[in-house]
JSON list of C-alpha atoms in Angstrom, two decimals:
[
{"chain": "A", "resi": 1, "resn": "MET", "atom": "CA", "xyz": [0.00, 0.00, 0.00]},
{"chain": "A", "resi": 2, "resn": "ILE", "atom": "CA", "xyz": [1.34, 3.43, -0.97]},
{"chain": "A", "resi": 3, "resn": "PHE", "atom": "CA", "xyz": [0.91, 6.16, 1.62]},
{"chain": "A", "resi": 4, "resn": "ASN", "atom": "CA", "xyz": [-0.53, 9.26, -0.10]},
{"chain": "A", "resi": 5, "resn": "LEU", "atom": "CA", "xyz": [0.99, 12.34, 1.53]},
{"chain": "A", "resi": 6, "resn": "PHE", "atom": "CA", "xyz": [-0.89, 14.70, -0.80]},
{"chain": "A", "resi": 7, "resn": "THR", "atom": "CA", "xyz": [-3.97, 14.30, 1.38]},
{"chain": "A", "resi": 8, "resn": "TYR", "atom": "CA", "xyz": [-2.16, 16.21, 4.16]},
{"chain": "A", "resi": 9, "resn": "THR", "atom": "CA", "xyz": [-1.29, 19.40, 2.32]},
{"chain": "A", "resi": 10, "resn": "ASP", "atom": "CA", "xyz": [-3.72, 21.49, 4.37]},
{"chain": "A", "resi": 11, "resn": "TRP", "atom": "CA", "xyz": [-2.12, 20.20, 7.57]},
{"chain": "A", "resi": 12, "resn": "ALA", "atom": "CA", "xyz": [1.32, 21.05, 6.18]},
{"chain": "A", "resi": 13, "resn": "LEU", "atom": "CA", "xyz": [0.20, 24.59, 5.36]},
{"chain": "A", "resi": 14, "resn": "LEU", "atom": "CA", "xyz": [-1.24, 24.94, 8.87]},
{"chain": "A", "resi": 15, "resn": "ALA", "atom": "CA", "xyz": [2.07, 23.78, 10.39]},
{"chain": "A", "resi": 16, "resn": "LEU", "atom": "CA", "xyz": [4.01, 26.20, 8.20]},
{"chain": "A", "resi": 17, "resn": "ARG", "atom": "CA", "xyz": [1.69, 29.10, 9.05]},
{"chain": "A", "resi": 18, "resn": "VAL", "atom": "CA", "xyz": [1.91, 28.44, 12.79]},
{"chain": "A", "resi": 19, "resn": "ALA", "atom": "CA", "xyz": [5.69, 27.97, 12.81]},
{"chain": "A", "resi": 20, "resn": "ALA", "atom": "CA", "xyz": [6.45, 30.99, 10.63]},
{"chain": "A", "resi": 21, "resn": "GLY", "atom": "CA", "xyz": [3.87, 33.15, 12.41]},
{"chain": "A", "resi": 22, "resn": "ALA", "atom": "CA", "xyz": [5.31, 32.29, 15.82]},
{"chain": "A", "resi": 23, "resn": "ILE", "atom": "CA", "xyz": [8.84, 33.12, 14.68]},
{"chain": "A", "resi": 24, "resn": "PHE", "atom": "CA", "xyz": [7.72, 36.46, 13.25]},
{"chain": "A", "resi": 25, "resn": "ILE", "atom": "CA", "xyz": [5.88, 37.32, 16.48]},
{"chain": "A", "resi": 26, "resn": "VAL", "atom": "CA", "xyz": [8.77, 36.47, 18.81]},
{"chain": "A", "resi": 27, "resn": "HIS", "atom": "CA", "xyz": [11.15, 38.52, 16.67]},
{"chain": "A", "resi": 28, "resn": "GLY", "atom": "CA", "xyz": [8.71, 41.42, 16.28]},
{"chain": "A", "resi": 29, "resn": "LEU", "atom": "CA", "xyz": [7.69, 41.86, 19.92]},
{"chain": "A", "resi": 30, "resn": "PRO", "atom": "CA", "xyz": [11.12, 43.04, 21.15]},
{"chain": "A", "resi": 31, "resn": "LYS", "atom": "CA", "xyz": [11.24, 45.51, 18.25]},
{"chain": "A", "resi": 32, "resn": "LEU", "atom": "CA", "xyz": [7.78, 46.78, 19.16]},
{"chain": "A", "resi": 33, "resn": "LYS", "atom": "CA", "xyz": [8.63, 47.06, 22.86]},
{"chain": "A", "resi": 34, "resn": "ASN", "atom": "CA", "xyz": [11.80, 49.04, 22.11]},
{"chain": "A", "resi": 35, "resn": "LEU", "atom": "CA", "xyz": [10.87, 51.14, 19.09]},
{"chain": "A", "resi": 36, "resn": "LYS", "atom": "CA", "xyz": [13.44, 53.81, 19.95]},
{"chain": "A", "resi": 37, "resn": "GLY", "atom": "CA", "xyz": [16.28, 51.28, 20.09]},
{"chain": "A", "resi": 38, "resn": "THR", "atom": "CA", "xyz": [15.08, 49.56, 16.93]},
{"chain": "A", "resi": 39, "resn": "ALA", "atom": "CA", "xyz": [14.84, 52.93, 15.17]},
{"chain": "A", "resi": 40, "resn": "GLY", "atom": "CA", "xyz": [18.36, 53.85, 16.24]},
{"chain": "A", "resi": 41, "resn": "TRP", "atom": "CA", "xyz": [19.74, 50.56, 14.97]},
{"chain": "A", "resi": 42, "resn": "LEU", "atom": "CA", "xyz": [17.88, 50.84, 11.64]},
{"chain": "A", "resi": 43, "resn": "THR", "atom": "CA", "xyz": [19.10, 54.41, 11.17]},
{"chain": "A", "resi": 44, "resn": "SER", "atom": "CA", "xyz": [22.69, 53.35, 11.86]},
{"chain": "A", "resi": 45, "resn": "GLU", "atom": "CA", "xyz": [22.32, 50.63, 9.22]},
{"chain": "A", "resi": 46, "resn": "GLY", "atom": "CA", "xyz": [21.11, 53.10, 6.59]},
{"chain": "A", "resi": 47, "resn": "PHE", "atom": "CA", "xyz": [17.35, 52.58, 6.79]},
{"chain": "A", "resi": 48, "resn": "TRP", "atom": "CA", "xyz": [16.06, 56.12, 7.03]},
{"chain": "A", "resi": 49, "resn": "PRO", "atom": "CA", "xyz": [13.83, 57.30, 8.67]},
{"chain": "A", "resi": 50, "resn": "GLY", "atom": "CA", "xyz": [14.56, 54.76, 11.37]},
{"chain": "A", "resi": 51, "resn": "MET", "atom": "CA", "xyz": [11.42, 55.31, 13.45]},
{"chain": "A", "resi": 52, "resn": "PHE", "atom": "CA", "xyz": [9.17, 54.81, 10.44]},
{"chain": "A", "resi": 53, "resn": "TRP", "atom": "CA", "xyz": [10.86, 51.53, 9.49]},
{"chain": "A", "resi": 54, "resn": "ALA", "atom": "CA", "xyz": [10.98, 50.37, 13.11]},
{"chain": "A", "resi": 55, "resn": "LEU", "atom": "CA", "xyz": [7.23, 50.83, 13.37]},
{"chain": "A", "resi": 56, "resn": "VAL", "atom": "CA", "xyz": [6.55, 49.20, 10.00]},
{"chain": "A", "resi": 57, "resn": "LEU", "atom": "CA", "xyz": [8.78, 46.18, 10.65]},
{"chain": "A", "resi": 58, "resn": "SER", "atom": "CA", "xyz": [7.65, 45.54, 14.21]},
{"chain": "A", "resi": 59, "resn": "VAL", "atom": "CA", "xyz": [3.93, 45.90, 13.48]},
{"chain": "A", "resi": 60, "resn": "LEU", "atom": "CA", "xyz": [4.25, 43.79, 10.33]},
{"chain": "A", "resi": 61, "resn": "GLU", "atom": "CA", "xyz": [6.05, 41.01, 12.19]},
{"chain": "A", "resi": 62, "resn": "VAL", "atom": "CA", "xyz": [3.63, 40.93, 15.13]},
{"chain": "A", "resi": 63, "resn": "ALA", "atom": "CA", "xyz": [0.35, 41.53, 13.30]},
{"chain": "A", "resi": 64, "resn": "GLY", "atom": "CA", "xyz": [1.44, 39.61, 10.19]},
{"chain": "A", "resi": 65, "resn": "GLY", "atom": "CA", "xyz": [2.62, 36.70, 12.30]},
{"chain": "A", "resi": 66, "resn": "ALA", "atom": "CA", "xyz": [-0.71, 36.59, 14.12]},
{"chain": "A", "resi": 67, "resn": "ALA", "atom": "CA", "xyz": [-2.59, 36.77, 10.82]},
{"chain": "A", "resi": 68, "resn": "LEU", "atom": "CA", "xyz": [-0.55, 33.84, 9.50]},
{"chain": "A", "resi": 69, "resn": "ILE", "atom": "CA", "xyz": [-1.26, 31.74, 12.58]},
{"chain": "A", "resi": 70, "resn": "ILE", "atom": "CA", "xyz": [-5.02, 32.21, 12.52]},
{"chain": "A", "resi": 71, "resn": "GLY", "atom": "CA", "xyz": [-5.20, 32.36, 8.75]},
{"chain": "A", "resi": 72, "resn": "VAL", "atom": "CA", "xyz": [-6.85, 35.74, 8.26]},
{"chain": "A", "resi": 73, "resn": "TYR", "atom": "CA", "xyz": [-6.20, 36.82, 4.66]},
{"chain": "A", "resi": 74, "resn": "ALA", "atom": "CA", "xyz": [-2.82, 35.14, 5.14]},
{"chain": "A", "resi": 75, "resn": "GLN", "atom": "CA", "xyz": [-1.61, 35.81, 1.62]},
{"chain": "A", "resi": 76, "resn": "ILE", "atom": "CA", "xyz": [-1.50, 39.57, 2.19]},
{"chain": "A", "resi": 77, "resn": "PRO", "atom": "CA", "xyz": [0.85, 39.49, 5.20]},
{"chain": "A", "resi": 78, "resn": "ALA", "atom": "CA", "xyz": [2.77, 36.66, 3.50]},
{"chain": "A", "resi": 79, "resn": "ILE", "atom": "CA", "xyz": [3.54, 38.96, 0.55]},
{"chain": "A", "resi": 80, "resn": "LEU", "atom": "CA", "xyz": [4.66, 41.78, 2.85]},
{"chain": "A", "resi": 81, "resn": "LEU", "atom": "CA", "xyz": [6.71, 39.46, 5.05]},
{"chain": "A", "resi": 82, "resn": "ALA", "atom": "CA", "xyz": [8.31, 37.89, 1.97]},
{"chain": "A", "resi": 83, "resn": "ILE", "atom": "CA", "xyz": [9.39, 41.36, 0.83]},
{"chain": "A", "resi": 84, "resn": "GLN", "atom": "CA", "xyz": [10.77, 42.09, 4.29]},
{"chain": "A", "resi": 85, "resn": "MET", "atom": "CA", "xyz": [12.69, 38.81, 4.39]},
{"chain": "A", "resi": 86, "resn": "PHE", "atom": "CA", "xyz": [14.01, 39.34, 0.86]},
{"chain": "A", "resi": 87, "resn": "VAL", "atom": "CA", "xyz": [15.36, 42.77, 1.81]},
{"chain": "A", "resi": 88, "resn": "GLY", "atom": "CA", "xyz": [16.79, 41.36, 5.04]},
{"chain": "A", "resi": 89, "resn": "THR", "atom": "CA", "xyz": [18.48, 38.49, 3.22]},
{"chain": "A", "resi": 90, "resn": "ILE", "atom": "CA", "xyz": [20.02, 40.75, 0.57]},
{"chain": "A", "resi": 91, "resn": "TRP", "atom": "CA", "xyz": [21.12, 43.26, 3.23]},
{"chain": "A", "resi": 92, "resn": "LYS", "atom": "CA", "xyz": [22.88, 40.52, 5.23]},
{"chain": "A", "resi": 93, "resn": "ILE", "atom": "CA", "xyz": [24.54, 39.10, 2.11]},
{"chain": "A", "resi": 94, "resn": "LYS", "atom": "CA", "xyz": [25.80, 42.59, 1.17]},
{"chain": "A", "resi": 95, "resn": "LYS", "atom": "CA", "xyz": [27.19, 42.97, 4.70]},
{"chain": "A", "resi": 96, "resn": "GLY", "atom": "CA", "xyz": [29.22, 39.83, 4.09]},
{"chain": "A", "resi": 97, "resn": "MET", "atom": "CA", "xyz": [27.31, 37.57, 6.45]},
{"chain": "A", "resi": 98, "resn": "ALA", "atom": "CA", "xyz": [27.46, 33.85, 5.85]},
{"chain": "A", "resi": 99, "resn": "LEU", "atom": "CA", "xyz": [24.49, 31.57, 5.42]},
{"chain": "A", "resi": 100, "resn": "VAL", "atom": "CA", "xyz": [25.14, 29.83, 8.75]},
{"chain": "A", "resi": 101, "resn": "ASN", "atom": "CA", "xyz": [24.73, 32.22, 11.70]},
{"chain": "A", "resi": 102, "resn": "GLY", "atom": "CA", "xyz": [23.81, 34.94, 9.24]},
{"chain": "A", "resi": 103, "resn": "TYR", "atom": "CA", "xyz": [20.83, 34.89, 6.97]},
{"chain": "A", "resi": 104, "resn": "GLU", "atom": "CA", "xyz": [19.58, 31.29, 7.21]},
{"chain": "A", "resi": 105, "resn": "ILE", "atom": "CA", "xyz": [16.46, 32.20, 9.22]},
{"chain": "A", "resi": 106, "resn": "ASP", "atom": "CA", "xyz": [15.66, 35.07, 6.88]},
{"chain": "A", "resi": 107, "resn": "LEU", "atom": "CA", "xyz": [15.99, 32.72, 3.90]},
{"chain": "A", "resi": 108, "resn": "ALA", "atom": "CA", "xyz": [13.82, 30.02, 5.50]},
{"chain": "A", "resi": 109, "resn": "LEU", "atom": "CA", "xyz": [11.14, 32.56, 6.41]},
{"chain": "A", "resi": 110, "resn": "LEU", "atom": "CA", "xyz": [11.30, 33.99, 2.89]},
{"chain": "A", "resi": 111, "resn": "GLY", "atom": "CA", "xyz": [10.66, 30.51, 1.52]},
{"chain": "A", "resi": 112, "resn": "GLY", "atom": "CA", "xyz": [7.81, 29.89, 3.93]},
{"chain": "A", "resi": 113, "resn": "ALA", "atom": "CA", "xyz": [6.19, 33.23, 3.15]},
{"chain": "A", "resi": 114, "resn": "LEU", "atom": "CA", "xyz": [6.47, 32.52, -0.58]},
{"chain": "A", "resi": 115, "resn": "VAL", "atom": "CA", "xyz": [4.77, 29.14, -0.11]},
{"chain": "A", "resi": 116, "resn": "ILE", "atom": "CA", "xyz": [1.87, 30.70, 1.82]},
{"chain": "A", "resi": 117, "resn": "MET", "atom": "CA", "xyz": [1.71, 33.56, -0.69]},
{"chain": "A", "resi": 118, "resn": "THR", "atom": "CA", "xyz": [1.41, 31.23, -3.68]},
{"chain": "A", "resi": 119, "resn": "LEU", "atom": "CA", "xyz": [-0.54, 28.26, -2.26]},
{"chain": "A", "resi": 120, "resn": "GLY", "atom": "CA", "xyz": [-2.75, 30.18, 0.13]},
{"chain": "A", "resi": 121, "resn": "PRO", "atom": "CA", "xyz": [-3.35, 29.38, 3.79]},
{"chain": "A", "resi": 122, "resn": "GLY", "atom": "CA", "xyz": [-4.97, 25.99, 3.27]},
{"chain": "A", "resi": 123, "resn": "ALA", "atom": "CA", "xyz": [-8.32, 24.71, 4.50]},
{"chain": "A", "resi": 124, "resn": "TYR", "atom": "CA", "xyz": [-7.59, 25.27, 8.20]},
{"chain": "A", "resi": 125, "resn": "ALA", "atom": "CA", "xyz": [-7.64, 29.06, 8.06]},
{"chain": "A", "resi": 126, "resn": "LEU", "atom": "CA", "xyz": [-10.16, 31.49, 9.45]},
{"chain": "A", "resi": 127, "resn": "LEU", "atom": "CA", "xyz": [-10.56, 33.52, 6.21]}
]
């Protein structure tokens, strides 16, 4: 008997949404709690105006992560988070960071966001 894994694609999308959403939330909350520090860091890295980008990134990670988890119009935050992770990956590569201990999480989250963006949230989503 051949085990058909294609019958579990909605479960796989749910697992991906929950895992990616949780990672975005836990990385976004410290940014949101310390907007001034995040803004200062972003400004020093060339992202101007720092406070604007600190607010955008932190709210996107927290709210977008929550939207992924519960599956509320998940493709919209997935697109925005994919853009954020693409920029983050390219920025880290340009800074000379390696894949390991550098941009591997950004790259994995980019891939996950692209999967959710293209396939949708699956059957186990709120909207």
